[in-house]
PDB file of C-alpha atoms in Angstrom:
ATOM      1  CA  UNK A 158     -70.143 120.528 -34.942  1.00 90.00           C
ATOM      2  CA  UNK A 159     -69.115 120.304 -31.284  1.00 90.00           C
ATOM      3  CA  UNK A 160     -67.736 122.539 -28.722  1.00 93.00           C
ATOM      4  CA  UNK A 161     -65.840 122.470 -25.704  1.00 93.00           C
ATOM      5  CA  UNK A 162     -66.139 125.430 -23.625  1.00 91.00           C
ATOM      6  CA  UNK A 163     -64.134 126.340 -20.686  1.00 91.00           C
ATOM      7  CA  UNK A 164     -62.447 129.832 -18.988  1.00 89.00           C
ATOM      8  CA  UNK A 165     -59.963 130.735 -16.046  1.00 87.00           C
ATOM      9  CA  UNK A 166     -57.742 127.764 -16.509  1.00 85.00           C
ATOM     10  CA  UNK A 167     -54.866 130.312 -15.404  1.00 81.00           C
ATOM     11  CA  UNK A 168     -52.273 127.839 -16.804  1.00 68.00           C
ATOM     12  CA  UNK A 169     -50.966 127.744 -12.794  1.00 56.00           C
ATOM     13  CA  UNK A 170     -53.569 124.718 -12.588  1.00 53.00           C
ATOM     14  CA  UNK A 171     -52.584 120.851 -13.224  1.00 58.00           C
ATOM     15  CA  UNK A 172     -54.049 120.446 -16.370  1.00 80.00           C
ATOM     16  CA  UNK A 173     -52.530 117.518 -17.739  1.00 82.00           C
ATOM     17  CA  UNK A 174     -55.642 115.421 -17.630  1.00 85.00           C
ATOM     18  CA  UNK A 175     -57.611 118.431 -19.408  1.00 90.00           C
ATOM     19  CA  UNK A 176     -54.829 118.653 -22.115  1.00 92.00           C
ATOM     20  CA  UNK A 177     -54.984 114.477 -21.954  1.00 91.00           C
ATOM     21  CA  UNK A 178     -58.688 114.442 -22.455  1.00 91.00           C
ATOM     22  CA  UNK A 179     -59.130 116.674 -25.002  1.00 94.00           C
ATOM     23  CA  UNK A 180     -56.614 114.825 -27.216  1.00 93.00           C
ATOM     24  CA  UNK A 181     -57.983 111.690 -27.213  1.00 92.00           C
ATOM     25  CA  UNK A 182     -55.667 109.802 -25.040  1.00 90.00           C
ATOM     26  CA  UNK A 183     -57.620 109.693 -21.689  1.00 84.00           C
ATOM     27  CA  UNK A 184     -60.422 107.992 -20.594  1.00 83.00           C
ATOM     28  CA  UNK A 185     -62.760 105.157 -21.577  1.00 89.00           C
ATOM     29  CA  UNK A 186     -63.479 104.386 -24.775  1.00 92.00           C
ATOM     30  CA  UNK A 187     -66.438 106.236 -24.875  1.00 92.00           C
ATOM     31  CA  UNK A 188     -64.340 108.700 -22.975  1.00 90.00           C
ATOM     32  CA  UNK A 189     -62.161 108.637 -26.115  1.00 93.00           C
ATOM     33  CA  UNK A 190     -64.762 108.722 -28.565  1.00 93.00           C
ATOM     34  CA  UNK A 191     -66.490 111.771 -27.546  1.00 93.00           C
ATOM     35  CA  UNK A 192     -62.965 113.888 -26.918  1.00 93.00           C
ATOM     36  CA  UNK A 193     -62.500 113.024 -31.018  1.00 94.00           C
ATOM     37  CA  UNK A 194     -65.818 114.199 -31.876  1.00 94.00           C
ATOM     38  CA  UNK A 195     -64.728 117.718 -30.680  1.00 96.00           C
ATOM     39  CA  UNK A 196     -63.856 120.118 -33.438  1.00 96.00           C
ATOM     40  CA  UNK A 197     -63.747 123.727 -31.309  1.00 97.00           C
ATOM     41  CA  UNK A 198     -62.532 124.641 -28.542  1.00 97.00           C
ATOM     42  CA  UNK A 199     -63.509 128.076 -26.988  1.00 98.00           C
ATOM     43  CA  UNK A 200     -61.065 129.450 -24.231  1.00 97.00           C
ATOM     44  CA  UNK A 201     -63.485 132.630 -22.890  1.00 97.00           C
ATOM     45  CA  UNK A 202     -60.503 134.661 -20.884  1.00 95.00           C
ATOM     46  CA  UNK A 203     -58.030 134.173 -18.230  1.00 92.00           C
ATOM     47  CA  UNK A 204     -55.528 131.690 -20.211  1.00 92.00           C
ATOM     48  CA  UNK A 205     -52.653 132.876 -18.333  1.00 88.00           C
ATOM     49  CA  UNK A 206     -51.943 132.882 -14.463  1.00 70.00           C
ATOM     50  CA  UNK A 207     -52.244 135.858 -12.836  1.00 67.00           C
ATOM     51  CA  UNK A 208     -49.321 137.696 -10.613  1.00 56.00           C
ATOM     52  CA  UNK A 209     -50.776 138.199  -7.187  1.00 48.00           C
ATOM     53  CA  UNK A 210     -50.020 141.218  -4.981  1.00 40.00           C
ATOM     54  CA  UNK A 211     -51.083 142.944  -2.321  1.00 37.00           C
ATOM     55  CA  UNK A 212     -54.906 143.718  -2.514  1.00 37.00           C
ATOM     56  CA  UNK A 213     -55.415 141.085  -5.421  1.00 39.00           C
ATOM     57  CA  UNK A 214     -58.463 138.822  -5.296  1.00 40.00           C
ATOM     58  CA  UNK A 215     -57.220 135.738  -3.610  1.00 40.00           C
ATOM     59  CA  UNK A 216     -57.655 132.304  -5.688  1.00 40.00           C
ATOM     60  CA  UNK A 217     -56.558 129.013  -5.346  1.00 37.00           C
ATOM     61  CA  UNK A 218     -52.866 128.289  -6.146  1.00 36.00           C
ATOM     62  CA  UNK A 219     -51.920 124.799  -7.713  1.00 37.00           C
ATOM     63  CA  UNK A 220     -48.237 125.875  -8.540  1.00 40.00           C
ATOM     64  CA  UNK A 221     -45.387 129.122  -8.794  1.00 41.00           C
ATOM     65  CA  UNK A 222     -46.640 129.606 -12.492  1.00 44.00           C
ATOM     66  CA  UNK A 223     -48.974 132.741 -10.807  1.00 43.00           C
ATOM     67  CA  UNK A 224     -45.737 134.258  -9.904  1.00 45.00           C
ATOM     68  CA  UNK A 225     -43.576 133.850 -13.011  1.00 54.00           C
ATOM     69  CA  UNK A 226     -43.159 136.977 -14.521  1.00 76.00           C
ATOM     70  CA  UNK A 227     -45.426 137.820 -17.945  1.00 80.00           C
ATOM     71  CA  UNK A 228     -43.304 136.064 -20.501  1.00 85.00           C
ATOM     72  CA  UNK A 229     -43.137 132.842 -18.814  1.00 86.00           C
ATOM     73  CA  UNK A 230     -46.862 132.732 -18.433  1.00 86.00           C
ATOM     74  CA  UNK A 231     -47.226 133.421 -21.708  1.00 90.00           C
ATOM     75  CA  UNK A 232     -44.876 130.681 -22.865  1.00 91.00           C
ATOM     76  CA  UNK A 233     -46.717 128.081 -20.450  1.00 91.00           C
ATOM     77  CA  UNK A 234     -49.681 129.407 -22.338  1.00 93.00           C
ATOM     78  CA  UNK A 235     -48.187 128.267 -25.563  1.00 95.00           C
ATOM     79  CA  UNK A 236     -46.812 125.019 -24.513  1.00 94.00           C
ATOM     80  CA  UNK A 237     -50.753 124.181 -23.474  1.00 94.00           C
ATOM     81  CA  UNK A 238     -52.040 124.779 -26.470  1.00 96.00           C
ATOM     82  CA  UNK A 239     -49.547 123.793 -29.083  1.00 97.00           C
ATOM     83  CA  UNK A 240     -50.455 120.238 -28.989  1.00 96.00           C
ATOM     84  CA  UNK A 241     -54.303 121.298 -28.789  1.00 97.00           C
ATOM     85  CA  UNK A 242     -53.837 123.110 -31.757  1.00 97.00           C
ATOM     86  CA  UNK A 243     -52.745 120.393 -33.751  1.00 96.00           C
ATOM     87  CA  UNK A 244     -56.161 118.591 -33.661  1.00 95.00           C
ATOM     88  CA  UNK A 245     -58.851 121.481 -32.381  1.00 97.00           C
ATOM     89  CA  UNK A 246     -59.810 125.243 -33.788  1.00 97.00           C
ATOM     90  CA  UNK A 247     -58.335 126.874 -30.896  1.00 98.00           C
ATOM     91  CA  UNK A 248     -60.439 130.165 -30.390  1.00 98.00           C
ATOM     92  CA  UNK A 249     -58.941 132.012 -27.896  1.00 98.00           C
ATOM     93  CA  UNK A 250     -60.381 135.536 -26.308  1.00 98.00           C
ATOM     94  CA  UNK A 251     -58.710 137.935 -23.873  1.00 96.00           C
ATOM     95  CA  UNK A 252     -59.858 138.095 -20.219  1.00 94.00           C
ATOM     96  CA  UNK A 253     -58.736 139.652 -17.270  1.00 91.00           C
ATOM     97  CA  UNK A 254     -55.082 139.071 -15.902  1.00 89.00           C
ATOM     98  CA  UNK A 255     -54.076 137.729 -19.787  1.00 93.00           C
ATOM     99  CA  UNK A 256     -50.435 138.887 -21.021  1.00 91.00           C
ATOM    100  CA  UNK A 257     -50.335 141.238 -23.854  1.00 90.00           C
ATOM    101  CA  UNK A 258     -53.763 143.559 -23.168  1.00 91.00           C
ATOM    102  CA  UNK A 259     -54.549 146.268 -21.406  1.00 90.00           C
ATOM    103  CA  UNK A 260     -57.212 145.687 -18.272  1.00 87.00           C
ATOM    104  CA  UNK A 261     -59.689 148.336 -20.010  1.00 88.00           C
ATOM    105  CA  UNK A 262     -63.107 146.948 -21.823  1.00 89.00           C
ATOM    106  CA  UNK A 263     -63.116 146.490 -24.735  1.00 92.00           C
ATOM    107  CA  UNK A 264     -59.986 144.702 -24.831  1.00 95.00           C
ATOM    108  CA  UNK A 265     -58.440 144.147 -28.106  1.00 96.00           C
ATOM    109  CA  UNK A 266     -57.213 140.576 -29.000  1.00 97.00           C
ATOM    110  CA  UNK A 267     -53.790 138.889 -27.711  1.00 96.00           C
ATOM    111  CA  UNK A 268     -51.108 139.839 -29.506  1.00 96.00           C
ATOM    112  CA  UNK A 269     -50.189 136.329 -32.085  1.00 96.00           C
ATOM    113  CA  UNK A 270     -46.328 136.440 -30.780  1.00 95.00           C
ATOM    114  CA  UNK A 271     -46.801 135.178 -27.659  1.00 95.00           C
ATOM    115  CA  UNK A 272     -48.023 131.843 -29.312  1.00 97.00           C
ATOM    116  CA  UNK A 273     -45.296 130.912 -31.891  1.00 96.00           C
ATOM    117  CA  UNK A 274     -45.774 127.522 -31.263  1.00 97.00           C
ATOM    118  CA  UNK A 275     -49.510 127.457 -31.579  1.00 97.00           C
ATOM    119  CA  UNK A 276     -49.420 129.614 -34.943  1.00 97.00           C
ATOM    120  CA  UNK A 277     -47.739 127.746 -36.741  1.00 96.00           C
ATOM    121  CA  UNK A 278     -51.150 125.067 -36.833  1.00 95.00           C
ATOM    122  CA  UNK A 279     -53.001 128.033 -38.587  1.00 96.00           C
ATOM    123  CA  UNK A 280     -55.981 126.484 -35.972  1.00 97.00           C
ATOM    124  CA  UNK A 281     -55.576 129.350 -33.449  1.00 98.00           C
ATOM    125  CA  UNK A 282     -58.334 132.386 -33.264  1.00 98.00           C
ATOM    126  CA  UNK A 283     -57.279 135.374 -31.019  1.00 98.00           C
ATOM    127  CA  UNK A 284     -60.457 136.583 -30.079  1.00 98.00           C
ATOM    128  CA  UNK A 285     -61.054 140.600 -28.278  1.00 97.00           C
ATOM    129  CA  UNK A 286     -63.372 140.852 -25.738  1.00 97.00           C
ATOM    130  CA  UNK A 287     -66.157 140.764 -25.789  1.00 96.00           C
ATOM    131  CA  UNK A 288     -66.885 139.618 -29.902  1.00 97.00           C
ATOM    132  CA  UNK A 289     -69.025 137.639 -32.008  1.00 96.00           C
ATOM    133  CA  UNK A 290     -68.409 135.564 -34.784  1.00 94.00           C
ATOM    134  CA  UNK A 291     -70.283 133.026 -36.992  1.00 94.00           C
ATOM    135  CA  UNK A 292     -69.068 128.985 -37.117  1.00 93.00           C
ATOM    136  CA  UNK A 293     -70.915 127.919 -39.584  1.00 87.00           C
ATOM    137  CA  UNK A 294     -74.949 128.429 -38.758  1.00 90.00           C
ATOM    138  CA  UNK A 295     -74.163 129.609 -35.256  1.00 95.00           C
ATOM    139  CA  UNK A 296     -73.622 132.533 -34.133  1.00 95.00           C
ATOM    140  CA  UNK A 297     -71.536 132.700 -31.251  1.00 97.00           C
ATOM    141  CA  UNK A 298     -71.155 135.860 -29.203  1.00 97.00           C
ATOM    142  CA  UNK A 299     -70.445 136.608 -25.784  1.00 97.00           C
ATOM    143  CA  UNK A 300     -67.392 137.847 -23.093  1.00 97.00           C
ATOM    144  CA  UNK A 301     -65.006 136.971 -20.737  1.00 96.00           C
ATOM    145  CA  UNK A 302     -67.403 137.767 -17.864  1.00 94.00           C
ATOM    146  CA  UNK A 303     -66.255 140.912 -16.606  1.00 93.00           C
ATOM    147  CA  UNK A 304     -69.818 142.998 -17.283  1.00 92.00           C
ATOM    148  CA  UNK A 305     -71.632 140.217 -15.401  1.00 90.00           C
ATOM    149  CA  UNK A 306     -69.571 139.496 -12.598  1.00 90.00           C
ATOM    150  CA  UNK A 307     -69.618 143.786 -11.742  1.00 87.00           C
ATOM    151  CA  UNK A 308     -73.672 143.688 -12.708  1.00 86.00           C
ATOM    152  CA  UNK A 309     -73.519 140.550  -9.730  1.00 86.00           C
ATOM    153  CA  UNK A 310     -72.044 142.910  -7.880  1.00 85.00           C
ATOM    154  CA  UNK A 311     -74.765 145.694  -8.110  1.00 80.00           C
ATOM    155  CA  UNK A 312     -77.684 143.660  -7.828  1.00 76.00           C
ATOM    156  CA  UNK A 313     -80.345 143.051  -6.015  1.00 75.00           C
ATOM    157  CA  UNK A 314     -80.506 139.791  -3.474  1.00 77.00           C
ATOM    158  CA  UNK A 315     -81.634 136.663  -4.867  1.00 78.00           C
ATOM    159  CA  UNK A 316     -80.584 137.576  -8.448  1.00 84.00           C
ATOM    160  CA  UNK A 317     -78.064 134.952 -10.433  1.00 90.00           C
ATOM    161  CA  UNK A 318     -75.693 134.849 -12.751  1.00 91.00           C
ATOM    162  CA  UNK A 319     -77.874 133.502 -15.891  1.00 94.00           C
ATOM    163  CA  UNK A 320     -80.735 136.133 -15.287  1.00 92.00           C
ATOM    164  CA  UNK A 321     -78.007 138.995 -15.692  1.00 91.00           C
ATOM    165  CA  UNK A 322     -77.021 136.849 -19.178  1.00 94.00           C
ATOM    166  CA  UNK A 323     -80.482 136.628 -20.419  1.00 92.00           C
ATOM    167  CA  UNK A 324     -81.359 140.403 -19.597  1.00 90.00           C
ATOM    168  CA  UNK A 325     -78.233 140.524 -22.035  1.00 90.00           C
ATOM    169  CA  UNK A 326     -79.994 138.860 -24.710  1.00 90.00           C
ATOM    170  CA  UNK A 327     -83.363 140.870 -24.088  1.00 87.00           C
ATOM    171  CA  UNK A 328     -81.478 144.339 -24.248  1.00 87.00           C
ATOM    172  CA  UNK A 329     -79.335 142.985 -27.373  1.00 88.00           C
ATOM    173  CA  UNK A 330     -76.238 144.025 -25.022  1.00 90.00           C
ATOM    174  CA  UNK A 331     -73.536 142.152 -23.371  1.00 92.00           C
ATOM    175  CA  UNK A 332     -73.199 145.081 -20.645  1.00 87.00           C
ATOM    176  CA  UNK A 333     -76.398 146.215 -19.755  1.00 72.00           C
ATOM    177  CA  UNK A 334     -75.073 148.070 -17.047  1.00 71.00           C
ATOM    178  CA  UNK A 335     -72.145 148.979 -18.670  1.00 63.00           C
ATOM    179  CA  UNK A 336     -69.895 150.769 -16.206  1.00 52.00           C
ATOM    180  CA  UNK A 337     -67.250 153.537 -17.174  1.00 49.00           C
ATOM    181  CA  UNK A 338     -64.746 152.331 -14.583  1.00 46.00           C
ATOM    182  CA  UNK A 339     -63.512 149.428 -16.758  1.00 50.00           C
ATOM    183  CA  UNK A 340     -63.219 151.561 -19.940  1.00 52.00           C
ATOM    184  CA  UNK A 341     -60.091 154.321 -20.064  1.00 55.00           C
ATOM    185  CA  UNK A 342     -61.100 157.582 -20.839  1.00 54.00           C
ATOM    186  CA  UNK A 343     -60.159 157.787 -24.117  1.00 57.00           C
ATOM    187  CA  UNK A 344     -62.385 154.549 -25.192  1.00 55.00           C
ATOM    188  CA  UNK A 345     -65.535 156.692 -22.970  1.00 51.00           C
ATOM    189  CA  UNK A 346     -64.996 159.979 -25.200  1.00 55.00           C
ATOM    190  CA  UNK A 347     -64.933 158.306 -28.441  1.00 53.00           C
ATOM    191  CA  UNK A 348     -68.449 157.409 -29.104  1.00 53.00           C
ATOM    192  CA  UNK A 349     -69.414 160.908 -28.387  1.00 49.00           C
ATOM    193  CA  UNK A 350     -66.277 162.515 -30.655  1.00 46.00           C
ATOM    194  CA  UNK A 351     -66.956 159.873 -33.724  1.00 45.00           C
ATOM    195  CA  UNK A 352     -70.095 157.487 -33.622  1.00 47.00           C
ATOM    196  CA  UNK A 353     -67.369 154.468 -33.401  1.00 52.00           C
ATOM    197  CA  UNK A 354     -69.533 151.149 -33.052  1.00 64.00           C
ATOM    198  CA  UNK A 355     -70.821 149.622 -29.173  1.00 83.00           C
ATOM    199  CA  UNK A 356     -68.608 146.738 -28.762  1.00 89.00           C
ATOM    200  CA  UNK A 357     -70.705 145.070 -26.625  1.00 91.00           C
ATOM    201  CA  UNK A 358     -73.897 145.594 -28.958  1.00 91.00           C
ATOM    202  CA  UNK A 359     -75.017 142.261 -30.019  1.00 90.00           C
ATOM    203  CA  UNK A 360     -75.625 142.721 -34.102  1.00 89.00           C
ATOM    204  CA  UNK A 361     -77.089 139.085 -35.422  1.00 86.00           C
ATOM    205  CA  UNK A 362     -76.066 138.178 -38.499  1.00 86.00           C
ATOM    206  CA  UNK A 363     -79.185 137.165 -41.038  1.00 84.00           C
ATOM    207  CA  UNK A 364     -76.690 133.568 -41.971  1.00 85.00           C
ATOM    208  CA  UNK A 365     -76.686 132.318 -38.518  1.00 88.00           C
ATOM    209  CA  UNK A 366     -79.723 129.864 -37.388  1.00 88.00           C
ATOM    210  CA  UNK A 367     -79.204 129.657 -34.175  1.00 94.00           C
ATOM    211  CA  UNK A 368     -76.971 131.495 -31.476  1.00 95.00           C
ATOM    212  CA  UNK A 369     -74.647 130.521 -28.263  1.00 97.00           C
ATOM    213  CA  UNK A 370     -74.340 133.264 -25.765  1.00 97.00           C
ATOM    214  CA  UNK A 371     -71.855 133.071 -23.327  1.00 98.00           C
ATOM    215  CA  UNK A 372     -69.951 134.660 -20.111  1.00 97.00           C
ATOM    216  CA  UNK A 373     -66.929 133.448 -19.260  1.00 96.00           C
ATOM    217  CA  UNK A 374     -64.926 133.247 -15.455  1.00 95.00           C
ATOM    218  CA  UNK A 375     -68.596 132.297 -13.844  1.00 95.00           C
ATOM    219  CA  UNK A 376     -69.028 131.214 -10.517  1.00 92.00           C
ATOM    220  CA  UNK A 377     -70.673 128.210 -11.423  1.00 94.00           C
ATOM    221  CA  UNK A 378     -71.973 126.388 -14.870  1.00 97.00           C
ATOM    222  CA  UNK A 379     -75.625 127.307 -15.831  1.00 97.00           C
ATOM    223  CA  UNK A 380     -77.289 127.085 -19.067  1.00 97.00           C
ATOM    224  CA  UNK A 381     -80.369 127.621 -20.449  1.00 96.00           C
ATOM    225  CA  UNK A 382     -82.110 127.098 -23.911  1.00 95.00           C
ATOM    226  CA  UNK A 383     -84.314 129.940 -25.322  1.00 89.00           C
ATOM    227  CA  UNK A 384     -86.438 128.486 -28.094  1.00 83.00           C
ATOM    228  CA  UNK A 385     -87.219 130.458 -31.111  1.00 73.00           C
ATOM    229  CA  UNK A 386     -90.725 131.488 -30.565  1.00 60.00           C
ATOM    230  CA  UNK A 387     -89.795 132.866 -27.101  1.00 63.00           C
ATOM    231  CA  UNK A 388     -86.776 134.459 -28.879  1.00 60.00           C
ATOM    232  CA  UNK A 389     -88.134 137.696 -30.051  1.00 59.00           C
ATOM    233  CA  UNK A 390     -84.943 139.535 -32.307  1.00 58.00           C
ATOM    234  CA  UNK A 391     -84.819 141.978 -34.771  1.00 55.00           C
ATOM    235  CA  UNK A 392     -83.890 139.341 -37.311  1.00 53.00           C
ATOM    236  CA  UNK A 393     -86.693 136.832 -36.452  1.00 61.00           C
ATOM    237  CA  UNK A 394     -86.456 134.132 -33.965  1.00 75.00           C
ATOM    238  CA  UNK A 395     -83.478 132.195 -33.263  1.00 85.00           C
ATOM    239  CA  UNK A 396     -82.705 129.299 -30.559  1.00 91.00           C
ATOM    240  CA  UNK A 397     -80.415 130.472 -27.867  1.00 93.00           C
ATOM    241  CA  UNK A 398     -78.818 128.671 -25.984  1.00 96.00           C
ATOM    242  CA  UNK A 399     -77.129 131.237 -23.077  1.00 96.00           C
ATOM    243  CA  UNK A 400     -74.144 129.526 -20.809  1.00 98.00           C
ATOM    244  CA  UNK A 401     -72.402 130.807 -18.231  1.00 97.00           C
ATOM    245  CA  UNK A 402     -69.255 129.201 -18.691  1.00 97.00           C
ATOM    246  CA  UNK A 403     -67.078 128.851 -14.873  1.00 96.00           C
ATOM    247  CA  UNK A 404     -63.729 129.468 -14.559  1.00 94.00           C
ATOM    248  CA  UNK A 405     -61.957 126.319 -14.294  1.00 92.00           C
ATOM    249  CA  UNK A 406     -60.005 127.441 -10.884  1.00 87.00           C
ATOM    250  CA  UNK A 407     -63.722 127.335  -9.232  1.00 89.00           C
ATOM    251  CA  UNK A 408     -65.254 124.950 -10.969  1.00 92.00           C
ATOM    252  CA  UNK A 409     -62.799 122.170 -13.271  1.00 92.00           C
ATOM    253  CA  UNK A 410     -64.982 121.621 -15.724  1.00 94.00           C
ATOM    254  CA  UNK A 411     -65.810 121.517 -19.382  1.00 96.00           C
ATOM    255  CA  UNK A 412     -69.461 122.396 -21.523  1.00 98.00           C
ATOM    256  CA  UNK A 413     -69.594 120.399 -24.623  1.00 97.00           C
ATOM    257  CA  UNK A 414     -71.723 122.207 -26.956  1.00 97.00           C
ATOM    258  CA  UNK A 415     -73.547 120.198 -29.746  1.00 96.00           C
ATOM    259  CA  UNK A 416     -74.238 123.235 -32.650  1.00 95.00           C
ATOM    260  CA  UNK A 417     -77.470 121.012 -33.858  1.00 93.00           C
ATOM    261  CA  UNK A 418     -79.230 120.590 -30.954  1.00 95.00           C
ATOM    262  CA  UNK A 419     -77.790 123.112 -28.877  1.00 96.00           C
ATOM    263  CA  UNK A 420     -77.792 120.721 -25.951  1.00 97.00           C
ATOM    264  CA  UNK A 421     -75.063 120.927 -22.994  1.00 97.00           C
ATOM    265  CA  UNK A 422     -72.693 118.148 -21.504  1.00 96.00           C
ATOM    266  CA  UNK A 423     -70.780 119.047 -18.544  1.00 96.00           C
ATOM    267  CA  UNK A 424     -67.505 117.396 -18.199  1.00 94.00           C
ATOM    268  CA  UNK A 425     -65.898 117.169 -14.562  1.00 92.00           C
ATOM    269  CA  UNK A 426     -62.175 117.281 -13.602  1.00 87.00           C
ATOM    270  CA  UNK A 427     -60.760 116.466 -10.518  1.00 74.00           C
ATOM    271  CA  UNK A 428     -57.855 118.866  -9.463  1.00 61.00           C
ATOM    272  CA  UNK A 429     -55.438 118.116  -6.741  1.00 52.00           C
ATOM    273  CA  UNK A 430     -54.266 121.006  -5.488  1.00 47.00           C
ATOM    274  CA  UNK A 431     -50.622 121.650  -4.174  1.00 44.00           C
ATOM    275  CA  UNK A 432     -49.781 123.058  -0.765  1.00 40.00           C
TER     276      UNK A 432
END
């Protein structure tokens, strides 16, 4: 099996030759065979443009679609993937600035109706944030980069991106310095009221052989391949392969992920932006 991997597109981006690409119809022929050999393709948050105000984070604008109101992102949204969704699993997970959530961790899932188009393939997985879920023999579990970028944040000087992932992996937890000012109050009191589960535990299943961690909206694409006998787990050792996956408004690019060997390709986009 092979994935493509790839967050932040914020639909405000020209992403013709991404849509293009990834159905076969651009490129070289070896260009063309590779985009067919794709089966999966995991979106890791921000799908949808974000409206920018005063006091938001200032990112790079390629069209108006960042200042449509919510519903026309979302159908934007749609119209991307429809097509996609025809030939790809489409798994789709909620990030910050996407219609239809709340801005709290954990967020739940986007709500279907806001794809009819994409639907109707019965190809498209709305995925909360963060999750895990098992294709086939890998397990693959991770979030829409929130937890790391604020852990960047509060670090010390020299540390990256991928050593704040792979302190994930050695604490079995996607937030591990989770912060109570990105959950609401109600989601902080629960654990102590009722016992309710830690989203952002990671729980391996005993079926999966190996396992792709991921954060999505990174500054930049890293990756790095844990092999199983430096993988200690509770369930024995597993390859890892941990990616940092950049949001496409930084970085235009794509990981393909082959499940067998776990090994990376990093697929490049140029972007022209518009003034």
């Amino acid at each position: 099996m092979r994935l493509a991997l790839a967050s932040g597109l914020r639909l405000g981006a020209e992403l013709l030759l991404l849509q293009s690409y990834l159905l076969g119809s651009l490129g070289t022929a070896e260009d063309r065979s590779t985009a067919e050999s794709l089966q999966v393709l995991l979106l890791a948050g921000g799908l949808h443009a974000e409206e920018e105000g005063e006091g938001a984070p200032k990112r790079r604008r390629f069209s108006t679609a960042a200042e449509a109101p919510a519903a026309q992102r979302a159908d934007e949204a749609d119209l991307f993937l429809a097509p996609l969704a025809q030939r790809l699993r489409l798994y789709v997970q909620t990030g910050e600035g996407d219609c239809g959530v709340s801005t709290f961790l954990p967020q739940r899932a986007m709500p279907r109706s806001i794809f009819p188009r994409s639907v109707r393939s019965g190809k498209l997985h709305l995925w909360p944030n963060p999750n895990s879920c098992c294709l086939g023999g890998l397990q693959v579990v991770g979030h829409a980069g929130q937890p790391l970028a604020l852990a960047l944040r509060h670090s010390s000087k020299g540390e990256k991106q991928m050593d704040w992932l792979l302190k994930s992996w050695q604490k079995q937890h996607l937030a591990p310095l989770w912060p109570e000012l990105l959950m609401n109050k109600a989601e902080v009191a629960a654990p102590r009221r009722a016992a309710a589960p830690n989203a952002f535990n990671i729980d391996l299943s005993p079926e999966a052989e190996k396992v792709l961690l991921f954060s999505g909206n990174s500054k930049s694409a890293e990756w790095e391949l844990i092999a199983g006998e430096e993988s200690a787990s509770p369930l024995g050792q597993k390859d890892v392969l941990s990616v940092c996956i950049p949001s496409f408004q930084e970085e235009p690019c794509i990981l393909l992920v082959d499940s067998q060997d776990l090994s990376v390709q990093m697929l490049k986009f140029a972007v022209e932006t518009r003034v």
